[in-house]
Amino acid sequence: MDKNELVSITQGALAIMNPTTPEKVLAAGKAAGLREGSRVVEAGCGNGTILGLWGREYGISGLGIETREDACTRAEETLREAGLSDRIAVRCMDARDYVPGEPFDCAASIGASHIHGGFAATLESLLGLVHDEGTIVIGDRCWRSDRTPPEFAREWPDVLTGYEILGLAREAGLDVAAVVRSSADDWDRYESGIWQAVLSWLADHPDHPDRDFMTDYLRRIQDEYFGYGREYMDWAMYVLVPGFW
């Protein structure tokens, strides 16, 4: 099954396609200094919920970039229903190919670091989208500590510890203004939403040629979550600002 199709099936119905809440998204936006007139770009905007929240609460304008056509359509609907389509546009394209006409005040990638190949590459790319005083918000997985059993850690070679993320931010000349971390309940709710989506798809597609693949996928992600993910894996939004040192 195509990767984009899999994402659409498993997460397309989720309001926020990450283990977080609207309140935490707003907290990250506040820490990033979003306010009336701030121009924001989000790489991998999914269904537009995060830009919609920031648009309603802080009066931002800007752009969401998303490669999945169905997600682009939903993002446009989300922003239109929120009365924000005149201020926040959606560009259906690979975020790696986007070149801004002018720098933004804030660049975000919430749960979409895979687009660029990990946290470090995402940070580098987002820095190229903002002006010198611009802020960065990255939501990503991380290990809870550097004592994750190797048999688990090697399954996720791109996942860093929070301390490693701090180091990358400092190397880029940034300070960490805030960390907005997911809770156990956030994780359970997010993962359960994916499981329910897969189970619903299986019920609706008894003769689909990808049925065995989807069954194996469900079992694998549940094995990962119950086996070690819930104990060792973390997720947080890191708000990075220009350094003052």
PDB file of N, CA, C and O in Angstrom, residues 22 25 31 44 56 77 96 120 125 133 162 175 178 215 220 239 241:
ATOM      1  N   PRO A  22      -5.577  20.525  21.547  1.00  0.00           N
ATOM      2  CA  PRO A  22      -5.683  21.922  21.122  1.00  0.00           C
ATOM      3  C   PRO A  22      -5.070  22.889  22.134  1.00  0.00           C
ATOM      4  O   PRO A  22      -4.422  23.871  21.743  1.00  0.00           O
ATOM      5  N   VAL A  25      -1.336  22.857  21.688  1.00  0.00           N
ATOM      6  CA  VAL A  25      -0.979  23.541  20.446  1.00  0.00           C
ATOM      7  C   VAL A  25      -1.004  25.055  20.651  1.00  0.00           C
ATOM      8  O   VAL A  25      -0.113  25.783  20.203  1.00  0.00           O
ATOM      9  N   ALA A  31       4.120  30.463  23.246  1.00  0.00           N
ATOM     10  CA  ALA A  31       5.553  30.480  23.541  1.00  0.00           C
ATOM     11  C   ALA A  31       6.372  30.946  22.339  1.00  0.00           C
ATOM     12  O   ALA A  31       7.456  31.533  22.491  1.00  0.00           O
ATOM     13  N   GLY A  44       3.968  20.216   6.191  1.00  0.00           N
ATOM     14  CA  GLY A  44       3.219  19.016   6.581  1.00  0.00           C
ATOM     15  C   GLY A  44       2.043  19.393   7.442  1.00  0.00           C
ATOM     16  O   GLY A  44       1.925  18.928   8.582  1.00  0.00           O
ATOM     17  N   ARG A  56      -7.351  31.356  14.678  1.00  0.00           N
ATOM     18  CA  ARG A  56      -8.471  31.854  15.488  1.00  0.00           C
ATOM     19  C   ARG A  56      -7.985  32.530  16.765  1.00  0.00           C
ATOM     20  O   ARG A  56      -8.514  33.559  17.176  1.00  0.00           O
ATOM     21  N   GLU A  77     -10.904  23.039   3.686  1.00  0.00           N
ATOM     22  CA  GLU A  77     -12.232  23.062   4.302  1.00  0.00           C
ATOM     23  C   GLU A  77     -12.156  23.525   5.750  1.00  0.00           C
ATOM     24  O   GLU A  77     -12.992  24.323   6.208  1.00  0.00           O
ATOM     25  N   ARG A  96       9.713  20.043   0.758  1.00  0.00           N
ATOM     26  CA  ARG A  96      11.137  20.170   0.473  1.00  0.00           C
ATOM     27  C   ARG A  96      11.402  21.048  -0.752  1.00  0.00           C
ATOM     28  O   ARG A  96      12.514  21.565  -0.916  1.00  0.00           O
ATOM     29  N   ALA A 120      17.170  17.141  12.830  1.00  0.00           N
ATOM     30  CA  ALA A 120      18.247  18.057  12.426  1.00  0.00           C
ATOM     31  C   ALA A 120      17.976  18.654  11.054  1.00  0.00           C
ATOM     32  O   ALA A 120      18.115  19.874  10.847  1.00  0.00           O
ATOM     33  N   SER A 125      15.969  23.130   7.532  1.00  0.00           N
ATOM     34  CA  SER A 125      15.038  23.575   6.503  1.00  0.00           C
ATOM     35  C   SER A 125      14.144  24.709   6.993  1.00  0.00           C
ATOM     36  O   SER A 125      13.950  25.709   6.292  1.00  0.00           O
ATOM     37  N   GLU A 133      14.947  36.950  13.179  1.00  0.00           N
ATOM     38  CA  GLU A 133      14.282  36.939  14.475  1.00  0.00           C
ATOM     39  C   GLU A 133      13.115  35.949  14.516  1.00  0.00           C
ATOM     40  O   GLU A 133      12.326  35.957  15.454  1.00  0.00           O
ATOM     41  N   GLY A 162      15.798  14.122  24.317  1.00  0.00           N
ATOM     42  CA  GLY A 162      15.564  15.543  24.501  1.00  0.00           C
ATOM     43  C   GLY A 162      16.865  16.313  24.645  1.00  0.00           C
ATOM     44  O   GLY A 162      16.992  17.447  24.164  1.00  0.00           O
ATOM     45  N   ASP A 175      17.719  29.203  21.282  1.00  0.00           N
ATOM     46  CA  ASP A 175      17.383  28.813  22.644  1.00  0.00           C
ATOM     47  C   ASP A 175      16.059  28.054  22.624  1.00  0.00           C
ATOM     48  O   ASP A 175      15.191  28.307  21.777  1.00  0.00           O
ATOM     49  N   ALA A 178      10.414  26.731  25.089  1.00  0.00           N
ATOM     50  CA  ALA A 178       9.410  25.898  25.759  1.00  0.00           C
ATOM     51  C   ALA A 178       9.439  24.488  25.180  1.00  0.00           C
ATOM     52  O   ALA A 178       9.801  24.282  24.019  1.00  0.00           O
ATOM     53  N   THR A 215      -3.773  -5.854   8.410  1.00  0.00           N
ATOM     54  CA  THR A 215      -3.839  -6.648   9.637  1.00  0.00           C
ATOM     55  C   THR A 215      -2.458  -6.732  10.286  1.00  0.00           C
ATOM     56  O   THR A 215      -2.315  -6.546  11.504  1.00  0.00           O
ATOM     57  N   ARG A 220       1.613  -4.912  14.308  1.00  0.00           N
ATOM     58  CA  ARG A 220       2.974  -4.414  14.520  1.00  0.00           C
ATOM     59  C   ARG A 220       2.982  -3.138  15.352  1.00  0.00           C
ATOM     60  O   ARG A 220       3.771  -2.998  16.292  1.00  0.00           O
ATOM     61  N   VAL A 239       9.737  24.645  21.094  1.00  0.00           N
ATOM     62  CA  VAL A 239       9.647  26.016  20.623  1.00  0.00           C
ATOM     63  C   VAL A 239      11.035  26.639  20.706  1.00  0.00           C
ATOM     64  O   VAL A 239      11.614  26.771  21.797  1.00  0.00           O
ATOM     65  N   VAL A 241      13.760  29.737  19.712  1.00  0.00           N
ATOM     66  CA  VAL A 241      13.832  31.167  19.436  1.00  0.00           C
ATOM     67  C   VAL A 241      15.286  31.586  19.247  1.00  0.00           C
ATOM     68  O   VAL A 241      16.202  30.873  19.684  1.00  0.00           O
TER      69      VAL A 241
END
